[in-house]
Short mmCIF file of C-alpha atoms in Angstrom, two decimals:
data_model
loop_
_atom_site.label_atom_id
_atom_site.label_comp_id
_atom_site.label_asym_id
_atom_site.label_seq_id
_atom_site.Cartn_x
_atom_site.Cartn_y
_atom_site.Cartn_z
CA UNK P 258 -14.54 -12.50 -4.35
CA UNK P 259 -12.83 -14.29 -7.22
CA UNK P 260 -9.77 -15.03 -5.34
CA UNK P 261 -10.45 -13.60 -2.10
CA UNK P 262 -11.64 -15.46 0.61
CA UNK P 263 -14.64 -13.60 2.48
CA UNK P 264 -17.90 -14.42 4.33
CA UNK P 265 -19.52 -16.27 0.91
CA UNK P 266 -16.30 -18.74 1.06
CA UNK P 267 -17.08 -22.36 1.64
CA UNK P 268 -13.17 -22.93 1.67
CA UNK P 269 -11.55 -20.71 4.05
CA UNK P 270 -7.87 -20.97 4.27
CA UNK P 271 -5.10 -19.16 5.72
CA UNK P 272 -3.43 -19.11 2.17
CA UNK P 273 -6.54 -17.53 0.90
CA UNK P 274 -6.66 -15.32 3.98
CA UNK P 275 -3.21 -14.07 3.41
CA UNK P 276 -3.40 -13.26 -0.12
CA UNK P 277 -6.54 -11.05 0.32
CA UNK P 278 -4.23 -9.16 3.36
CA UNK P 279 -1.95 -8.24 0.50
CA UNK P 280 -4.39 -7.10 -1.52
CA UNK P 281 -5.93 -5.14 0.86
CA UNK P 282 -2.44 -3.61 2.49
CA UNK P 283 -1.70 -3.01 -1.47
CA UNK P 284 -5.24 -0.88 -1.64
CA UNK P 285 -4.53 0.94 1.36
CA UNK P 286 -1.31 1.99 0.14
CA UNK P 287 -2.46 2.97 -3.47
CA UNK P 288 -5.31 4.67 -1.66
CA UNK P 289 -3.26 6.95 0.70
CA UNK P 290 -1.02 8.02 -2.36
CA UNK P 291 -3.70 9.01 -4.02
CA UNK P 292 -5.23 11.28 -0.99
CA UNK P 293 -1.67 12.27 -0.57
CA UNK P 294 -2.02 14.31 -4.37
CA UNK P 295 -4.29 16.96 -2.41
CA UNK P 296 -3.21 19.38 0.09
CA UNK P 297 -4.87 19.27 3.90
CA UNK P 298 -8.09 21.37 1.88
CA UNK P 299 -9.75 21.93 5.55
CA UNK P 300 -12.92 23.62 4.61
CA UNK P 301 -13.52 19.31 3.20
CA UNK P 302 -13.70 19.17 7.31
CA UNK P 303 -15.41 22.61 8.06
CA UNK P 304 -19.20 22.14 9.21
CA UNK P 305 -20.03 25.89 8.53
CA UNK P 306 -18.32 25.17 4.69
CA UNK P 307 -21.36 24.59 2.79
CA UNK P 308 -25.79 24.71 2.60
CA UNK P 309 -25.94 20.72 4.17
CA UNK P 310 -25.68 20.29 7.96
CA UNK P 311 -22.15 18.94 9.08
CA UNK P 312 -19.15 18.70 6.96
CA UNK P 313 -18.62 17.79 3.15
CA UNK P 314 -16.98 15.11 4.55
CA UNK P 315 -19.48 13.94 6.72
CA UNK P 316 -22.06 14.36 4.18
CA UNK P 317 -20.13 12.37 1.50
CA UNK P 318 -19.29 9.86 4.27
CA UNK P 319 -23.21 9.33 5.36
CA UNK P 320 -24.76 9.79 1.96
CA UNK P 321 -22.30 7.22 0.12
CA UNK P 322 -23.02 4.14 2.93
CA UNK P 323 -26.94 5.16 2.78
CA UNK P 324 -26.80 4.71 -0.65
CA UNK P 325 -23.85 1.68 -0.60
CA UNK P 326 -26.67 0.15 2.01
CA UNK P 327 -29.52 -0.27 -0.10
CA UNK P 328 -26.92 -2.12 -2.61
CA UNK P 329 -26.30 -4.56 0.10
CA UNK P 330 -22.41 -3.80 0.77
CA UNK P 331 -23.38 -3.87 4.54
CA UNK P 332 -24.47 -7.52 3.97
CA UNK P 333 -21.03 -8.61 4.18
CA UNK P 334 -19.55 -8.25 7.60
CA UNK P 335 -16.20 -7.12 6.83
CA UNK P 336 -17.44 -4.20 6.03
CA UNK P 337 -18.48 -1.92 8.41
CA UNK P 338 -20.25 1.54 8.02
CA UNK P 339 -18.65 4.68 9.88
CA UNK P 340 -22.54 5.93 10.26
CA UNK P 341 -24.10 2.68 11.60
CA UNK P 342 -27.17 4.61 12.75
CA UNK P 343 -30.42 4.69 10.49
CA UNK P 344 -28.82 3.37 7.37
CA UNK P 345 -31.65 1.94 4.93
CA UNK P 346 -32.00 -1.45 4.16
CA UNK P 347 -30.84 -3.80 1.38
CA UNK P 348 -33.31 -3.31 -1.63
CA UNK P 349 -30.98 -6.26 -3.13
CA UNK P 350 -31.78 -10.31 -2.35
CA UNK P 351 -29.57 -11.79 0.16
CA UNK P 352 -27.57 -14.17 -0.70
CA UNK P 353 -27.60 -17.58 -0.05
CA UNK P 354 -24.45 -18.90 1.49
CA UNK P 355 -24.10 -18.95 5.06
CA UNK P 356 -21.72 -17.07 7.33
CA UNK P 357 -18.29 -18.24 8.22
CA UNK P 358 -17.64 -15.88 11.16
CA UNK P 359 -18.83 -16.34 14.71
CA UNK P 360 -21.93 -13.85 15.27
CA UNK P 361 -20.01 -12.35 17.70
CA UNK P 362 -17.12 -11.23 15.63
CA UNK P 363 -19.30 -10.03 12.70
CA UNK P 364 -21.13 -7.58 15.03
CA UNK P 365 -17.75 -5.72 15.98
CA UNK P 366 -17.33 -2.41 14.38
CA UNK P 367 -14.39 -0.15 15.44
CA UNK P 368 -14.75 2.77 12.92
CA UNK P 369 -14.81 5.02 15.83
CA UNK P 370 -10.94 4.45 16.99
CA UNK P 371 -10.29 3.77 12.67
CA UNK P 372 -11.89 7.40 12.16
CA UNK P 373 -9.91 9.34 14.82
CA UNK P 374 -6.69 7.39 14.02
CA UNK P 375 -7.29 8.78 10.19
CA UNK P 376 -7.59 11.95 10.46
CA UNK P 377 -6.03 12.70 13.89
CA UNK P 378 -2.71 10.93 13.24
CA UNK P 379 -2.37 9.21 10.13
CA UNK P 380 -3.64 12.19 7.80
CA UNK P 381 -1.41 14.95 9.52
CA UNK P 382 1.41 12.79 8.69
CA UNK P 383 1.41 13.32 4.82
CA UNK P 384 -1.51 15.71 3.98
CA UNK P 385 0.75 18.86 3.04
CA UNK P 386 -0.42 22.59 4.24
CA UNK P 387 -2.87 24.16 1.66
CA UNK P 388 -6.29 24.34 -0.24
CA UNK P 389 -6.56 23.78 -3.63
CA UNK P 390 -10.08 23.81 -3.80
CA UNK P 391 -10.46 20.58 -4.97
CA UNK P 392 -12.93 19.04 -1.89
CA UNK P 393 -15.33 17.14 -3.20
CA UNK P 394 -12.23 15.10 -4.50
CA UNK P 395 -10.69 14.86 -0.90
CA UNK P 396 -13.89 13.97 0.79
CA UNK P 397 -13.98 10.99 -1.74
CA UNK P 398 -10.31 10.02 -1.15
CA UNK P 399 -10.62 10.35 2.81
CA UNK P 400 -13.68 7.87 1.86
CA UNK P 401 -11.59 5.47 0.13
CA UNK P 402 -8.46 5.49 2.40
CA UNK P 403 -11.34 4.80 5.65
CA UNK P 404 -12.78 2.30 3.54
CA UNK P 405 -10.01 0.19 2.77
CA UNK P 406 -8.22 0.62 6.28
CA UNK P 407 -11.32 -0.26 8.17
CA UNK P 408 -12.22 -3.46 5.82
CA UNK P 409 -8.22 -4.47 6.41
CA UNK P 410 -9.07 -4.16 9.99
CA UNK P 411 -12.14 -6.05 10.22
CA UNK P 412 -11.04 -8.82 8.18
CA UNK P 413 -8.75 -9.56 11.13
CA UNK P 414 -11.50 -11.62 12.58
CA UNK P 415 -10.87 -13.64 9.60
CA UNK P 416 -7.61 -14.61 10.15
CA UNK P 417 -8.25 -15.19 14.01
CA UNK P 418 -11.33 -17.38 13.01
CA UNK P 419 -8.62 -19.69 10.52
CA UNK P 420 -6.03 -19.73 12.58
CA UNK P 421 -8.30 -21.07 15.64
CA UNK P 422 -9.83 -23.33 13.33
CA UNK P 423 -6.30 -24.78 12.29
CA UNK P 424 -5.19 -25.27 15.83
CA UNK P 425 -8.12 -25.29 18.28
CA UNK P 426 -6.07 -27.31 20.95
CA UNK P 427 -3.70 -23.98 20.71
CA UNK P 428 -6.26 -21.06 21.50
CA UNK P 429 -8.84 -22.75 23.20
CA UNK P 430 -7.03 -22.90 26.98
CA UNK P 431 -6.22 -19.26 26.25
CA UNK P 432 -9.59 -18.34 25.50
CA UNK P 433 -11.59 -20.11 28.32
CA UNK P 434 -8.97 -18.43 30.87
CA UNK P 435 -9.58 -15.05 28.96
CA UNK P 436 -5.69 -14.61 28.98
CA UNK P 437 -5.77 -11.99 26.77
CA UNK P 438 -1.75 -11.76 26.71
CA UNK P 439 -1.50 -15.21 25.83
CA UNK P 440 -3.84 -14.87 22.75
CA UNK P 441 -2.10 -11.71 21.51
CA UNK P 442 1.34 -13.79 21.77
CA UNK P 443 -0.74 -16.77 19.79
CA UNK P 444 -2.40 -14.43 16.99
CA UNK P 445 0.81 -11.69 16.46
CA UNK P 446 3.40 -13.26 15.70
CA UNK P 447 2.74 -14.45 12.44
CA UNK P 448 1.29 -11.07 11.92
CA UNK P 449 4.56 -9.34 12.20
CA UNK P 450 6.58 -12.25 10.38
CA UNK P 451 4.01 -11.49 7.32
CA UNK P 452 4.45 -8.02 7.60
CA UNK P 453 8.01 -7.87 7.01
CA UNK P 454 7.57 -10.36 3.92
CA UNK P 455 4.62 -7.57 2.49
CA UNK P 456 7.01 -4.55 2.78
CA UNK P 457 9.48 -6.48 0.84
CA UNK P 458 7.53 -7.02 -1.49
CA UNK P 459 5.77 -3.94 -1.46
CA UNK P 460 8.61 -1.76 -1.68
CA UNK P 461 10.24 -3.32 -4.84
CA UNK P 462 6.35 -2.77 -6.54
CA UNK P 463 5.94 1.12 -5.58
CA UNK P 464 10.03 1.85 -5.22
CA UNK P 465 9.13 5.43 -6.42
CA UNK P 466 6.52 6.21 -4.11
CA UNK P 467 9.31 7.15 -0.83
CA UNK P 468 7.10 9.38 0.72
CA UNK P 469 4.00 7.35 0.87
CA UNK P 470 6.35 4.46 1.84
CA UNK P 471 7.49 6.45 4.84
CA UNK P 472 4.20 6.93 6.19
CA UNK P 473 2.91 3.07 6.20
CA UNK P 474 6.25 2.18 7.48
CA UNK P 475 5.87 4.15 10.02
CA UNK P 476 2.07 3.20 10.66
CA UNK P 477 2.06 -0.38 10.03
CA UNK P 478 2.78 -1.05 14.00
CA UNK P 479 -0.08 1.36 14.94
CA UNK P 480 -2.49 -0.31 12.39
CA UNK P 481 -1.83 -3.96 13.65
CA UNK P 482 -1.99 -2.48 17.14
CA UNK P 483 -4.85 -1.08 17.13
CA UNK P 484 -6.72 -3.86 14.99
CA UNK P 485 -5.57 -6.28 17.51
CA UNK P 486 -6.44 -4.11 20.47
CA UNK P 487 -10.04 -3.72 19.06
CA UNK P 488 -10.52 -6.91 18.58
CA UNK P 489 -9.44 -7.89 22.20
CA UNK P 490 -11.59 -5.15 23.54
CA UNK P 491 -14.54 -6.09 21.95
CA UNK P 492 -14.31 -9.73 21.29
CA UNK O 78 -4.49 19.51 -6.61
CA UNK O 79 -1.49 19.39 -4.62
CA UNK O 80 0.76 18.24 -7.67
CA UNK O 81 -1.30 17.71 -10.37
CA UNK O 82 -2.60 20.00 -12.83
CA UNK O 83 -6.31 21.26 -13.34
CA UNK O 84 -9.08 23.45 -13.73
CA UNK O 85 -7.81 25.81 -10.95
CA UNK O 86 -4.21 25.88 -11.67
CA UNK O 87 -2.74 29.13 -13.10
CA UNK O 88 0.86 27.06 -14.10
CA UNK O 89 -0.58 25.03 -16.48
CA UNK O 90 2.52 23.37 -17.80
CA UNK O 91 3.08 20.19 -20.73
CA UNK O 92 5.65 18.99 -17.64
CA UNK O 93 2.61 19.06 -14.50
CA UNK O 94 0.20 17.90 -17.23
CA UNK O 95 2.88 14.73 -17.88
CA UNK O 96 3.09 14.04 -14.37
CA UNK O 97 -0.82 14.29 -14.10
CA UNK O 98 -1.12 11.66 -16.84
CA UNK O 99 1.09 9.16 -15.36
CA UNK O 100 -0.61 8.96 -11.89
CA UNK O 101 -3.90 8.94 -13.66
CA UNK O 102 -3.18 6.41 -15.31
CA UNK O 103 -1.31 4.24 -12.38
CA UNK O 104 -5.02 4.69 -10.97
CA UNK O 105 -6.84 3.04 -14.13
CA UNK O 106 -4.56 0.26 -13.84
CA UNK O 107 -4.88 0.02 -10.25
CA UNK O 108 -8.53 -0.02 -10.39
CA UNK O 109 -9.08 -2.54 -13.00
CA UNK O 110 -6.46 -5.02 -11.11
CA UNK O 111 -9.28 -4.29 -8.39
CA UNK O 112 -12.19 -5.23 -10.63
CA UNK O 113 -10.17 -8.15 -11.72
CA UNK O 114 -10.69 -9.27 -7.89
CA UNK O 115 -14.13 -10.16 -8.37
CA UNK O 116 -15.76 -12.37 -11.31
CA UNK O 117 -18.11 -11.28 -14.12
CA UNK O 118 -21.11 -11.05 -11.61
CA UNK O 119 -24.12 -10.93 -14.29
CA UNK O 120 -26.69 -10.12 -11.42
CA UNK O 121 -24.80 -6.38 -11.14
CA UNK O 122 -26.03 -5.68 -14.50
CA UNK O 123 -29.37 -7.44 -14.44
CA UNK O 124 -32.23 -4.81 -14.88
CA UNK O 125 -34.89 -7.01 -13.11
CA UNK O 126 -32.14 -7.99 -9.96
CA UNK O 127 -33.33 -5.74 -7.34
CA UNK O 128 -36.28 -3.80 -6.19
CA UNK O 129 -34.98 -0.19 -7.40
CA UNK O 130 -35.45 0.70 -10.99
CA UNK O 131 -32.71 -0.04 -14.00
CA UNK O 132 -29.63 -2.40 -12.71
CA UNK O 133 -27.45 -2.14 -9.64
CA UNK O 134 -25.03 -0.67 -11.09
CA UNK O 135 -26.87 2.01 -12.97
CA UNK O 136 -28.00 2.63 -9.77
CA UNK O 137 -25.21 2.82 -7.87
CA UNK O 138 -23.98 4.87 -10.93
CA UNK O 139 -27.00 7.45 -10.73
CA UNK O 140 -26.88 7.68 -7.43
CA UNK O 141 -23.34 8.55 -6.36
CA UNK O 142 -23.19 11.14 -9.12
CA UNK O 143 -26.19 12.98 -8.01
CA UNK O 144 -24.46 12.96 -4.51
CA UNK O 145 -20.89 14.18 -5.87
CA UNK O 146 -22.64 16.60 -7.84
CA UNK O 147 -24.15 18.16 -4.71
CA UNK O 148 -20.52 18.55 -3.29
CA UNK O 149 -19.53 20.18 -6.42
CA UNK O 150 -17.60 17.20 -8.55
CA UNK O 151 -18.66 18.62 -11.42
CA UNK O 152 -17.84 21.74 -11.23
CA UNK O 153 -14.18 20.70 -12.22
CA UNK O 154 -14.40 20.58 -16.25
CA UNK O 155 -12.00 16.99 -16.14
CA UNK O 156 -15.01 15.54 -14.26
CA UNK O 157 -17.92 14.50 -16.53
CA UNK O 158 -21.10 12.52 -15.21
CA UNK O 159 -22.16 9.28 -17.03
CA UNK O 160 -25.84 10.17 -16.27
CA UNK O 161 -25.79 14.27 -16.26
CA UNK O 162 -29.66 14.39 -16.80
CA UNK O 163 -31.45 16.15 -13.97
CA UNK O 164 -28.15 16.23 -11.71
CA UNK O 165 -28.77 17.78 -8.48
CA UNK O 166 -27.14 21.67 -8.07
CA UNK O 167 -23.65 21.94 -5.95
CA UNK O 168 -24.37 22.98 -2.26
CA UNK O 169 -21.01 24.29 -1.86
CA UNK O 170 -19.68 27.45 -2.97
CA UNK O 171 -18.27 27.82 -6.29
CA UNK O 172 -14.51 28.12 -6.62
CA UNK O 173 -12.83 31.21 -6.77
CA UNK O 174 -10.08 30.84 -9.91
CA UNK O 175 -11.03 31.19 -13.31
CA UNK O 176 -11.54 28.02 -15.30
CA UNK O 177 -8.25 27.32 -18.26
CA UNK O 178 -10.09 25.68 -20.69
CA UNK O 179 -11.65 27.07 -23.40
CA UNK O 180 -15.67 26.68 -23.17
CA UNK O 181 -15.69 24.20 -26.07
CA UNK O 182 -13.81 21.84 -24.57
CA UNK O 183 -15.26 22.24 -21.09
CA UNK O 184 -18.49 20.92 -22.17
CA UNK O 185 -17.17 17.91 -24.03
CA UNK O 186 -18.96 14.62 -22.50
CA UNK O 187 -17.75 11.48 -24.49
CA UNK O 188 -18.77 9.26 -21.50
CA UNK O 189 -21.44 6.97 -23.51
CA UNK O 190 -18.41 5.92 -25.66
CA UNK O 191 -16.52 5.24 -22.13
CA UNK O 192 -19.22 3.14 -20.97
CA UNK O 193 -19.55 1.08 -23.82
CA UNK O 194 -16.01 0.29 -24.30
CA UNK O 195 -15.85 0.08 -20.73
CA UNK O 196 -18.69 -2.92 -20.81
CA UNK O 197 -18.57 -4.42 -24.36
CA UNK O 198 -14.84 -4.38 -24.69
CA UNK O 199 -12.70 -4.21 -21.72
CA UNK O 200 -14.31 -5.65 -19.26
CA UNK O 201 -15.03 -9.18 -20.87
CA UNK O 202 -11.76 -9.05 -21.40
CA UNK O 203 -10.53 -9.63 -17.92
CA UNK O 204 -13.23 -10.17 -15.40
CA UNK O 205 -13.72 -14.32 -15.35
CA UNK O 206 -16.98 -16.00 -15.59
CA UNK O 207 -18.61 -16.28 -12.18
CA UNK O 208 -20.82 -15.16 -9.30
CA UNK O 209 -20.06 -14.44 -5.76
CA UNK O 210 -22.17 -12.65 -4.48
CA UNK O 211 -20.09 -9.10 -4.00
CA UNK O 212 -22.37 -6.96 -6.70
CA UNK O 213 -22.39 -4.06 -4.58
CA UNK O 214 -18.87 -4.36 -4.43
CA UNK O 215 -18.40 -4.89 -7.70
CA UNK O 216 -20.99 -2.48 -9.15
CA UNK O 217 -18.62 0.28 -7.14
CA UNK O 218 -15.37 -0.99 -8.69
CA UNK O 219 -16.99 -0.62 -11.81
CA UNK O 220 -17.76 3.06 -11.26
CA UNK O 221 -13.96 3.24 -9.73
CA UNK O 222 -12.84 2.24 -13.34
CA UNK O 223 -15.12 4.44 -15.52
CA UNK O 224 -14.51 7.50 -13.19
CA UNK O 225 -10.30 7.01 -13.71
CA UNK O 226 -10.78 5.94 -17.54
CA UNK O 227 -13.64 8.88 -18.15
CA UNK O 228 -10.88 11.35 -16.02
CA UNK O 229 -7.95 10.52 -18.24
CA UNK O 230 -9.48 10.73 -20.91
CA UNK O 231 -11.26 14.36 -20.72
CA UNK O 232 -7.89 14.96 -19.67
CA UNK O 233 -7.00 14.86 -22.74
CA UNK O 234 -8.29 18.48 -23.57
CA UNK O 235 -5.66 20.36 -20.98
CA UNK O 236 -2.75 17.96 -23.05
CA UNK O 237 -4.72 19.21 -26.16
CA UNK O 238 -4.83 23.40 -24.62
CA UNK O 239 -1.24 22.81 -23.21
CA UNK O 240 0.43 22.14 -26.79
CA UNK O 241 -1.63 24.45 -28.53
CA UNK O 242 -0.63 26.89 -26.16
CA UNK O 243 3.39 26.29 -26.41
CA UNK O 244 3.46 26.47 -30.42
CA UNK O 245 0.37 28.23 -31.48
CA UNK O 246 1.64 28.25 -35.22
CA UNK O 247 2.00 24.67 -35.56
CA UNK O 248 -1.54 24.27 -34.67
CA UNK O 249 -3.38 27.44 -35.98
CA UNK O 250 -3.08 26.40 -40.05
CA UNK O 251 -4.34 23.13 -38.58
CA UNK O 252 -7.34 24.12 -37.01
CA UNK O 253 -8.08 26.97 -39.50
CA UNK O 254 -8.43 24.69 -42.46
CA UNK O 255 -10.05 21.90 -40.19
CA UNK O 256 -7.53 19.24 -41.05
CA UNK O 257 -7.90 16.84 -38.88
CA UNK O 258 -5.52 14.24 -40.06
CA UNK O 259 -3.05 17.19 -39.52
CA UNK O 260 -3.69 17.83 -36.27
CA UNK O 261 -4.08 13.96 -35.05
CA UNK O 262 -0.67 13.83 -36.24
CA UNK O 263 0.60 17.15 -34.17
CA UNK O 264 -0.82 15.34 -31.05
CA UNK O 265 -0.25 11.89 -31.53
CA UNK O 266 3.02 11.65 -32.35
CA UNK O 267 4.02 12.70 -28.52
CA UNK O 268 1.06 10.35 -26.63
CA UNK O 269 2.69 7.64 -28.06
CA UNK O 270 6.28 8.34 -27.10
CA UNK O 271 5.25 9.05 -23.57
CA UNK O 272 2.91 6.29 -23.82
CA UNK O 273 5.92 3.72 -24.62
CA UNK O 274 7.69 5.73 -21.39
CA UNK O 275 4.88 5.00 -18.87
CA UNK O 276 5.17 1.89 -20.08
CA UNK O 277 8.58 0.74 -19.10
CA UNK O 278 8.34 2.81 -15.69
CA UNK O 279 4.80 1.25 -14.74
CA UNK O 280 5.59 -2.35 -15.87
CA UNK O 281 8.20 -2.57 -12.93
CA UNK O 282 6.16 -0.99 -10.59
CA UNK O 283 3.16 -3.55 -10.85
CA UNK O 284 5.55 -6.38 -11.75
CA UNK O 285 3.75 -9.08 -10.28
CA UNK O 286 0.50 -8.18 -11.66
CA UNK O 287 1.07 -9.63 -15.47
CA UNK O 288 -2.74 -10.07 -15.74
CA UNK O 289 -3.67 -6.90 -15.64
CA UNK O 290 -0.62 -5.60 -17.44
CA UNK O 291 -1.64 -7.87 -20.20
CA UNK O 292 -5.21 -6.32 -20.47
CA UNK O 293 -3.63 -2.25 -20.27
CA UNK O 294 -1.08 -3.42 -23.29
CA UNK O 295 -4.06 -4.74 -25.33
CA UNK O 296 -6.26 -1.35 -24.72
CA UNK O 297 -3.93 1.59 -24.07
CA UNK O 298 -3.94 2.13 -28.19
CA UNK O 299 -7.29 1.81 -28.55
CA UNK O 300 -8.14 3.75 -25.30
CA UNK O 301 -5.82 6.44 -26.44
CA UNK O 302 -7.52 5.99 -29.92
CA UNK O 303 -11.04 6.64 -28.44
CA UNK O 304 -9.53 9.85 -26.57
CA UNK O 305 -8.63 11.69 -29.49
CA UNK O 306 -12.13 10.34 -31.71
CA UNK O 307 -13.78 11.81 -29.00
CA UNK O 308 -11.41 15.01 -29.19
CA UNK O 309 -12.02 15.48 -33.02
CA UNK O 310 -15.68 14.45 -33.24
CA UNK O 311 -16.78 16.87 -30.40
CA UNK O 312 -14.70 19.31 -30.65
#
C-alpha cells in the first residue's frame, strides 16, 4: 500500500512496519464500534434462519472470500481466508514483485483460534441482548471486525521477519535451540512498549467512544497473546 | 439497529436520526482515510485488466451486491444497490415491522450521481498517483466508501420524513405549491448548523488525520448539496 509496508515492499522497515500496526489497531477499533451499533441479532448465527445451508453468517463469510478470491486478495499473504477450502482462483494477473516473507510464515493461517476468540469471547463482551432485525448488516460487520483482526494478526510475521532481519546475531541462537521462551522474551517486549504508546494515542483520537475503549483495553493482552502463541505454534 | 434509527424503528425521532447521522458520517470519513492508504491504482478500474467482464471493481461491485441482496441488504429502504439490475431475491425471511417511509421515498436510487462524484470528483482528490499492486484491496475500499456515502445520503429521506413529521404546517404550503426553493430552505438551514457541530466534535476525534480532514471540509457542502438535488429531483 501507499504507505504501508506489505509483501509488494522492496523497503521493509520497522518504521514502516509500525505505522501500518497503527493503522490496522485503528481499523480494528473503528470496526468493533461499528458492530457494536447492532444488538447480539442471533438468528445472523442460526443455521436453520434462512433457504441457504449454514448460517447467514457463514454464507456471507464463504461467499465474500470466493468472490474476494477471484480478485486476487488471497494473493497477498497477510491475508488469510476463514474458508481456506475450495476457494476459486485469481482471475486477476499476479503481480510481479517477489515475496518478502519466509514461505513458511506466509503459509500460517490461524483463523480457526481468530474465529472462536470473536465470537466466543470478544463479541459477548459488547454485543448487547436483542434483535433488531438488521442481519445482513451484522453478518457484514462480524466480516469486517474478522477481517481486520485476523490481517493485524498475520502481519505479525512481518514484524518478526524485520526485527530478525535487524538483529540476526540476536534471534538466531534462540531459534536453532528452538527456545521458544527466549524468542517470546526477544519479539514481546517491544510489542507491549508500543502498545502502551497506541492506547495513548488512541484514546485522545476516539475519547468519546468509552465503551468500545473498554473492550480493546481489556482485549489487547489476549490479542497479542494469542498472535504470538500462533505464531510459536505454527512457526 | 441497536442505537441508530431505521426502517424498523417505531421511535423515529429528529434526536436518534442526529445521532444516526453523526456515526454515519464518522464511517465515511473513516473509510476514505482507508482508501487514502492505497494509491490511485489505475489497473482497478481498467476494463481490459482481468479475465472477468467490465473492471475489477465493477466486479467486485456487482458481485457483492448480488450476494448482500440474497441476505436481504436491500430490503432496508436506506440501502440502495449501485447495480440493482437483475439482483438476486433475499433468501431470508422478510422482516416483520412495517416500513416508516413513505413509498416515494423508499424507491429513491440517486446512486449513479454517488458514483460519479465518488470517481470524477472525490477520489482524485485524495488518492496519490501510483500502483501497488493491492486492487482487490482497493477495489473493496472503494465499495466501503460508496456504500457509507450512498447510506448517508438516502438517509437523508428519514431527516426529510422526521421534520415533516414534527411541523407538518411548515412543510405542507411547501410541498402543495411545489416550491422547492421553499422547502430547500426549511431543510437546509438545520444540515448546516449540525453540519458546523459534527464538525468541531469530529475534527478532535481524528486529529492527526489532517489529510483526510482536508478532503471532508472541501466536499461535505457539495456532498450535502448532491443529497438534497437528489431529494428534490426524485422526489
Amino acid at each position: 500500500m501507499a504507505a504501508e509496508a506489505n509483501s509488494n515492499s522492496d523497503n521493509l522497515t520497522l518504521d514502516k512496519v509500525r505505522e501500518a500496526l497503527i493503522r490496522q489497531e485503528d481499523t480494528i477499533v473503528f470496526r468493533l464500534i461499528q458492530r457494536a451499533n447492532f444488538p447480539v441479532n442471533s438468528p445472523t448465527y442460526d443455521e436453520k434462519f434462512a433457504s441457504f445451508s449454514g448460517s447467514l453468517l457463514q454464507f456471507v463469510v464463504k461467499e465474500t472470500e470466493a468472490l474476494q478470491s477471484k480478485v486476487g486478495r488471497y494473493e497477498n499473504p497477510e491475508e488469510q481466508p476463514f474458508f481456506p477450502e475450495n476457494l476459486p482462483p485469481s482471475l486477476v494477473p499476479p503481480q510481479a514483485n517477489p515475496p518478502v516473507l519466509h514461505p513458511a510464515a506466509a503459509s500460517i493461517n490461524i483463523n480457526e483460534k481468530i474465529w472462536d476468540f470473536y465470537f466466543n469471547q470478544l463479541l459477548p463482551l459488547f454485543a448487547v441482548p436483542g434483535d433488531d432485525g438488521n442481519y445482513a448488516s451484522t453478518a457484514s460487520s462480524d466480516l469486517d471486525c474478522l477481517q481486520a483482526i485476523s490481517r493485524r494478526i498475520h502481519y505479525g510475521y512481518y514484524v518478526a521477519e524485520v526485527k530478525f532481519k535487524d538483529d540476526p546475531q540476536d534471534y538466531e541462537p534462540a531459534i536453532r535451540a528452538q527456545d521458544r521462551e527466549g524468542l517470546m522474551k526477544l519479539l514481546t517486549f517491544e510489542a507491549v512498549e508500543e502498545m502502551v504508546k497506541k492506547r495513548v494515542g488512541r484514546r485522545q483520537r476516539f475519547s468519546d467512544r468509552t465503551c468500545a475503549w473498554l473492550i480493546m483495553e481489556m482485549e489487547n493482552t489476549r490479542l497479542i497473546r494469542l498472535w504470538f502463541l500462533g505464531s510459536m505454534e505454527n512457526g
